[in-house]
Amino acid sequence: MKRRGPRDDDAVGGAADGVSAPHIPVLLAEVLTALAPRPGGRYLDGTFGAGGYARAILEAAPGSTLLALDRDPTAITGGAGLVAAMGGRLTLAQARFADLAEEAQRFQMAPLDGVVLDIGVSSMQIDQAERGFSFRFDGPLDMRMGCEGRSAADFVNEAEEGLLANIFYHYGEERRSRAVARAIVEARRKAPLTTTKQLAELVAGIVWAEPGAAHPATRVFQALRIAVNDELGELVSALHAAEAVLAPGGRLVVVTFHSLEDRIVKQFLAERSGRAPAGSRHAPVVAAAQPTFSLVNRGPIAAGEAETRLNPRARSAKLRAAERNAAPAREPEPDLVALAGIPAPQPRRRP
């Protein structure tokens, strides 16, 4: 599978070799329909992964060019074969998708005819025990997509109990967040938590899961990964960047894998297409800004039964798409994450 999803137990193995396509891109046909790539167009894939979307876009639109970004250096190395196979039509750069507007300008690709984003962690990262994303393998507690900055072990061993509890609750929707955070603090007093196995076993001793359900540590691992990589902040920045760099008629296509991501994309596209919720006596209606997008589909597109049967990770995927118009890009909202109803985890104040 190409990319992304919140559940480690759904991961599928494989890696890009530039010639074959061992990963299965989620909602590939639907992405191509929504993006509508045309011959000679200029496109950007902000989450290259194993290159499934990039390959399909270039094959669907003869003469088109594509700039692909990935913050993971291993994805850049793995994509070299595909770059060579595409004969100059594919450019691959190590960068965060939050910086896609700057990267498009740097490579003289702006304005763009389409941007596609597939949000989350790649199955390739999950399948490498040394990256520390998965509780299916015992490895260092890392989780850094770009292999730099604070690791998951740093968060677990240094953050105060209240902040850990809030991260698990707000980013993982873990009901027993306080109990898990308390157990982590007690455990690290004896010795630091440094491996995925240590953390997964600790959580499994606190969070009860029904037989056949996801591993009890799923939500905690998801929350840590989001915090370590600032995934929600990156998504907000990428949406604003796409608005700034898309040409009139250009398409923005976003595939998400859990409710936090989808709520942010839904809020952004609703507000930018003039479909934001009406005001109330508590929040009066203000003068509406000129829409910058029109929705390609009114609601999200989900994978069909046939795809989810072949690829279980597709079952949580949602696709939203919109088309840019000629209106000027707006100033970024001060806090789109908060507008989507997602509180920012903060340390609890001591009395």
Coordinates of C-alpha atoms in Angstrom, one line a residue:
M1 CA 0.0 0.0 0.0
K2 CA 1.2 3.5 -0.8
R3 CA 0.4 5.4 2.3
R4 CA -1.3 6.2 5.2
G5 CA -3.4 5.1 8.1
P6 CA -3.9 5.3 11.8
R7 CA -3.8 1.6 12.5
D8 CA -0.5 -0.3 12.7
D9 CA -2.3 -3.6 12.5
D10 CA -3.5 -2.8 9.0
A11 CA -0.1 -2.3 7.6
V12 CA 1.1 -4.2 4.5
G13 CA 4.7 -4.8 3.6
G14 CA 6.6 -3.8 0.5
A15 CA 8.8 -1.0 -0.8
A16 CA 9.2 1.1 -4.0
D17 CA 11.7 0.0 -6.5
G18 CA 10.8 2.5 -9.3
V19 CA 9.7 -0.3 -11.7
S20 CA 7.1 -2.4 -9.9
A21 CA 4.4 -1.1 -7.6
P22 CA 4.2 -3.5 -4.6
H23 CA 2.1 -1.2 -2.5
I24 CA -1.6 -0.7 -3.2
P25 CA -2.6 3.0 -3.3
V26 CA -5.8 3.6 -1.5
L27 CA -8.8 4.9 -3.5
L28 CA -6.6 5.2 -6.6
A29 CA -9.4 5.2 -9.2
E30 CA -11.3 7.7 -7.1
V31 CA -8.2 10.0 -6.7
L32 CA -7.7 10.0 -10.4
T33 CA -11.3 10.8 -11.1
A34 CA -11.3 13.7 -8.6
L35 CA -7.9 15.1 -9.7
A36 CA -8.8 14.8 -13.4
P37 CA -5.2 15.0 -14.6
R38 CA -4.9 16.3 -18.2
P39 CA -2.1 16.0 -20.7
G40 CA 0.6 18.6 -20.2
G41 CA -0.6 19.5 -16.7
R42 CA 1.5 20.3 -13.7
Y43 CA 0.8 18.3 -10.5
L44 CA 2.2 17.9 -7.0
D45 CA 2.0 14.8 -4.8
G46 CA 2.8 15.9 -1.3
T47 CA 3.1 12.4 0.2
F48 CA 5.1 10.4 -2.3
G49 CA 5.6 7.2 -0.2
A50 CA 6.1 4.3 -2.6
G51 CA 5.0 6.4 -5.6
G52 CA 1.7 4.8 -6.3
Y53 CA -0.3 8.0 -6.9
A54 CA 2.7 9.7 -8.7
R55 CA 3.0 6.9 -11.2
A56 CA -0.7 6.7 -11.9
I57 CA -1.1 10.5 -12.4
L58 CA 1.8 10.6 -14.9
E59 CA 0.6 7.5 -16.8
A60 CA -3.0 8.9 -17.0
A61 CA -1.8 12.3 -18.4
P62 CA 0.7 12.1 -21.2
G63 CA 3.2 15.0 -21.2
S64 CA 2.3 16.0 -17.7
T65 CA 4.9 16.7 -15.1
L66 CA 4.8 16.1 -11.3
L67 CA 6.7 17.3 -8.3
A68 CA 6.6 14.7 -5.5
L69 CA 7.5 15.5 -1.9
D70 CA 8.3 13.4 1.1
R71 CA 9.8 14.3 4.5
D72 CA 11.3 10.8 4.8
P73 CA 14.8 10.4 3.3
T74 CA 14.2 6.7 2.8
A75 CA 11.3 7.4 0.5
I76 CA 13.4 9.8 -1.6
T77 CA 16.1 7.1 -2.0
G78 CA 13.5 4.4 -2.8
G79 CA 11.9 6.6 -5.5
A80 CA 15.1 7.0 -7.6
G81 CA 14.1 4.2 -10.0
L82 CA 10.7 5.7 -10.7
V83 CA 12.3 9.1 -11.3
A84 CA 14.5 7.5 -13.9
A85 CA 11.7 5.5 -15.5
M86 CA 9.6 8.7 -16.0
G87 CA 12.2 10.3 -18.2
G88 CA 12.3 13.8 -16.7
R89 CA 8.6 14.1 -16.0
L90 CA 8.9 13.3 -12.2
T91 CA 10.9 15.4 -9.7
L92 CA 11.3 14.1 -6.2
A93 CA 12.3 16.3 -3.3
Q94 CA 12.7 15.8 0.5
A95 CA 10.4 18.3 2.0
R96 CA 7.3 18.6 4.3
F97 CA 4.1 18.9 2.4
A98 CA 3.4 22.0 4.5
D99 CA 6.0 23.7 2.4
L100 CA 4.5 22.6 -0.9
A101 CA 3.9 26.2 -2.2
E102 CA 7.6 27.1 -1.7
E103 CA 8.7 23.8 -3.2
A104 CA 6.5 24.4 -6.3
Q105 CA 8.0 27.8 -6.7
R106 CA 11.5 26.5 -6.2
F107 CA 11.1 23.9 -9.0
Q108 CA 9.2 26.3 -11.2
M109 CA 6.1 24.2 -11.2
A110 CA 3.7 26.9 -10.0
P111 CA 0.9 27.5 -10.6
L112 CA -0.3 23.9 -10.3
D113 CA -3.1 22.1 -12.0
G114 CA -3.6 19.7 -9.1
V115 CA -2.4 18.7 -5.6
V116 CA -2.9 15.3 -4.0
L117 CA -2.3 14.6 -0.3
D118 CA -2.5 11.2 1.4
I119 CA -2.2 11.9 5.1
G120 CA -0.6 9.9 7.9
V121 CA 2.2 7.3 8.2
S122 CA 3.4 5.2 5.4
S123 CA 3.2 1.4 5.6
M124 CA 6.9 1.3 4.6
Q125 CA 7.7 3.2 7.8
I126 CA 5.4 0.9 9.8
D127 CA 7.1 -2.2 8.4
Q128 CA 10.6 -1.1 9.5
A129 CA 11.0 -2.0 13.2
E130 CA 13.8 0.5 13.6
R131 CA 11.5 3.4 12.8
G132 CA 9.5 2.7 15.9
F133 CA 6.0 3.3 14.6
S134 CA 4.5 -0.2 15.1
F135 CA 3.8 -2.3 18.1
R136 CA 3.8 -5.4 15.8
F137 CA 7.6 -5.2 16.0
D138 CA 10.0 -4.5 18.8
G139 CA 12.1 -1.5 18.0
P140 CA 13.3 1.8 19.3
L141 CA 10.4 4.2 20.3
D142 CA 11.1 6.7 17.6
M143 CA 8.1 7.5 15.2
R144 CA 9.9 10.5 13.5
M145 CA 8.8 10.6 9.8
G146 CA 11.7 12.9 8.9
C147 CA 14.3 11.2 11.2
E148 CA 14.9 14.4 13.1
G149 CA 13.6 16.3 16.1
R150 CA 12.1 14.9 19.3
S151 CA 11.3 11.2 19.2
A152 CA 8.4 9.4 20.8
A153 CA 10.7 8.2 23.5
D154 CA 11.5 11.9 24.3
F155 CA 7.8 12.6 24.7
V156 CA 7.1 9.6 26.8
N157 CA 10.1 10.1 29.1
E158 CA 10.1 13.9 29.4
A159 CA 6.5 15.2 29.1
E160 CA 4.6 15.8 32.3
E161 CA 1.7 13.5 33.1
G162 CA -1.0 16.0 32.3
L163 CA 0.4 16.7 28.8
L164 CA 0.7 13.0 28.0
A165 CA -2.9 12.4 29.1
N166 CA -4.1 15.3 26.9
I167 CA -2.2 14.0 23.9
F168 CA -3.6 10.5 24.3
Y169 CA -7.1 11.9 24.7
H170 CA -7.2 14.6 22.1
Y171 CA -5.1 13.0 19.4
G172 CA -5.9 9.3 20.1
E173 CA -9.4 9.6 21.5
E174 CA -8.2 7.2 24.2
R175 CA -10.7 7.1 27.1
R176 CA -8.2 5.8 29.6
S177 CA -5.7 8.5 28.8
R178 CA -5.2 9.6 32.4
A179 CA -4.5 6.0 33.6
V180 CA -2.1 5.4 30.7
A181 CA -0.2 8.6 31.4
R182 CA -0.1 7.9 35.1
A183 CA 1.3 4.4 34.4
I184 CA 4.0 5.8 32.1
V185 CA 5.2 8.3 34.7
E186 CA 5.3 5.5 37.3
A187 CA 7.2 3.2 35.0
R188 CA 9.8 5.8 33.8
R189 CA 10.7 6.6 37.5
K190 CA 12.3 3.1 37.5
A191 CA 13.8 3.2 34.0
P192 CA 13.1 5.1 30.7
L193 CA 10.7 3.6 28.2
T194 CA 12.8 3.1 25.1
T195 CA 11.1 0.4 22.9
T196 CA 7.8 -0.1 21.2
K197 CA 7.3 -3.4 23.0
Q198 CA 7.7 -1.8 26.5
L199 CA 5.1 0.9 25.7
A200 CA 2.7 -1.5 24.0
E201 CA 2.8 -4.0 26.9
L202 CA 2.3 -1.2 29.4
V203 CA -0.8 0.1 27.6
A204 CA -2.2 -3.4 27.1
G205 CA -2.1 -3.8 30.9
I206 CA -4.4 -0.8 31.3
V207 CA -6.6 -0.6 28.2
W208 CA -9.0 -3.4 27.7
A209 CA -9.8 -4.5 24.1
E210 CA -12.6 -6.8 22.9
P211 CA -11.5 -10.0 21.1
G212 CA -10.9 -9.3 17.5
A213 CA -10.6 -5.5 18.0
A214 CA -7.6 -3.4 17.3
H215 CA -4.6 -3.8 19.6
P216 CA -5.2 -1.8 22.9
A217 CA -2.2 0.4 22.2
T218 CA -3.4 1.5 18.8
R219 CA -4.8 4.9 20.0
V220 CA -1.9 5.7 22.2
F221 CA 0.6 5.0 19.3
Q222 CA -1.5 7.1 17.0
A223 CA -1.6 10.0 19.4
L224 CA 2.2 9.9 20.0
R225 CA 2.9 9.8 16.2
I226 CA 0.6 12.8 15.6
A227 CA 2.3 14.8 18.4
V228 CA 5.9 13.8 17.4
N229 CA 5.3 14.8 13.7
D230 CA 2.9 17.7 14.3
E231 CA 0.7 16.0 11.8
L232 CA -2.4 18.2 12.3
G233 CA -0.4 21.4 12.1
E234 CA 1.3 20.2 8.9
L235 CA -2.1 19.3 7.3
V236 CA -3.4 22.8 8.1
S237 CA -0.4 24.5 6.5
A238 CA -0.6 22.2 3.5
L239 CA -4.2 23.1 2.8
H240 CA -3.4 26.8 2.9
A241 CA -0.4 26.3 0.7
A242 CA -2.4 24.4 -1.9
E243 CA -4.9 27.2 -2.0
A244 CA -2.1 29.7 -2.7
V245 CA -0.4 27.7 -5.4
L246 CA -3.3 26.1 -7.4
A247 CA -4.3 27.6 -10.7
P248 CA -7.9 28.4 -11.4
G249 CA -9.5 25.1 -12.3
G250 CA -6.8 23.2 -10.4
R251 CA -8.0 20.4 -8.1
L252 CA -7.1 19.6 -4.5
V253 CA -7.6 16.0 -3.5
V254 CA -7.0 14.8 0.1
V255 CA -7.3 11.3 1.5
T256 CA -7.5 10.9 5.2
F257 CA -7.6 7.9 7.5
H258 CA -9.0 9.1 10.8
S259 CA -11.6 11.6 12.1
L260 CA -9.2 14.3 13.3
E261 CA -7.7 14.7 9.8
D262 CA -11.0 14.5 8.1
R263 CA -12.6 17.1 10.3
I264 CA -9.8 19.6 9.5
V265 CA -10.2 19.0 5.7
K266 CA -14.0 19.2 5.9
Q267 CA -13.8 22.5 7.9
F268 CA -11.3 24.0 5.5
L269 CA -13.2 23.1 2.3
A270 CA -16.6 24.0 3.8
E271 CA -15.3 27.5 4.8
R272 CA -13.4 28.0 1.5
S273 CA -16.4 26.9 -0.6
G274 CA -18.9 29.1 1.2
R275 CA -20.6 26.2 2.9
A276 CA -19.5 26.9 6.5
P277 CA -22.2 26.4 9.1
A278 CA -24.7 29.3 9.7
G279 CA -24.3 31.5 12.7
S280 CA -26.3 31.4 15.9
R281 CA -27.1 33.8 18.7
H282 CA -23.8 32.7 20.3
A283 CA -21.8 33.0 17.0
P284 CA -23.5 35.6 14.8
V285 CA -23.1 35.4 11.0
V286 CA -20.3 37.7 9.7
A287 CA -19.8 38.9 6.2
A288 CA -18.8 35.9 4.1
A289 CA -15.5 36.0 2.3
Q290 CA -15.4 35.2 -1.4
P291 CA -15.2 31.5 -1.9
T292 CA -11.9 30.2 -3.3
F293 CA -13.0 26.6 -4.0
S294 CA -16.0 24.7 -5.2
L295 CA -16.6 21.2 -3.9
V296 CA -16.1 18.4 -6.4
N297 CA -18.2 16.0 -4.2
R298 CA -20.6 17.2 -1.5
G299 CA -19.5 14.5 1.0
P300 CA -16.5 12.3 1.5
I301 CA -15.8 9.3 -0.8
A302 CA -15.1 6.0 0.9
A303 CA -13.6 2.8 -0.4
G304 CA -16.0 0.2 -1.8
E305 CA -16.5 -3.3 -0.5
A306 CA -14.3 -4.8 -3.1
E307 CA -11.3 -2.6 -2.2
T308 CA -11.7 -3.0 1.5
R309 CA -11.8 -6.8 1.0
L310 CA -8.5 -6.7 -0.9
N311 CA -6.9 -4.0 1.2
P312 CA -8.3 -3.7 4.8
R313 CA -6.5 -0.5 5.5
A314 CA -8.8 1.2 3.0
R315 CA -11.8 0.8 5.2
S316 CA -11.1 4.0 7.2
A317 CA -10.1 6.1 4.2
K318 CA -12.1 9.2 3.2
L319 CA -11.5 11.3 0.1
R320 CA -12.5 15.0 -0.2
A321 CA -11.8 17.1 -3.3
A322 CA -12.4 20.7 -4.4
E323 CA -11.6 22.9 -7.5
R324 CA -9.9 26.2 -7.2
N325 CA -11.4 29.3 -8.7
A326 CA -9.9 32.7 -9.6
A327 CA -10.5 34.4 -6.3
P328 CA -7.4 35.5 -4.4
A329 CA -6.1 33.1 -1.7
R330 CA -7.2 34.1 1.7
E331 CA -5.1 34.7 4.8
P332 CA -4.6 31.5 6.8
E333 CA -7.0 31.1 9.8
P334 CA -5.3 31.6 13.2
D335 CA -6.1 28.1 14.3
L336 CA -7.9 25.8 11.9
V337 CA -7.4 22.8 14.2
A338 CA -9.3 24.6 16.9
L339 CA -12.0 25.6 14.4
A340 CA -12.4 21.9 13.6
G341 CA -13.2 21.3 17.2
I342 CA -9.9 19.6 18.2
P343 CA -8.4 21.1 21.4
A344 CA -4.6 21.5 21.4
P345 CA -3.1 19.3 24.1
Q346 CA -1.7 21.5 27.0
P347 CA -0.2 20.6 30.3
R348 CA -2.7 20.8 33.1
R349 CA -2.4 23.8 35.4
R350 CA -1.4 22.9 39.0
P351 CA -3.8 24.4 41.6

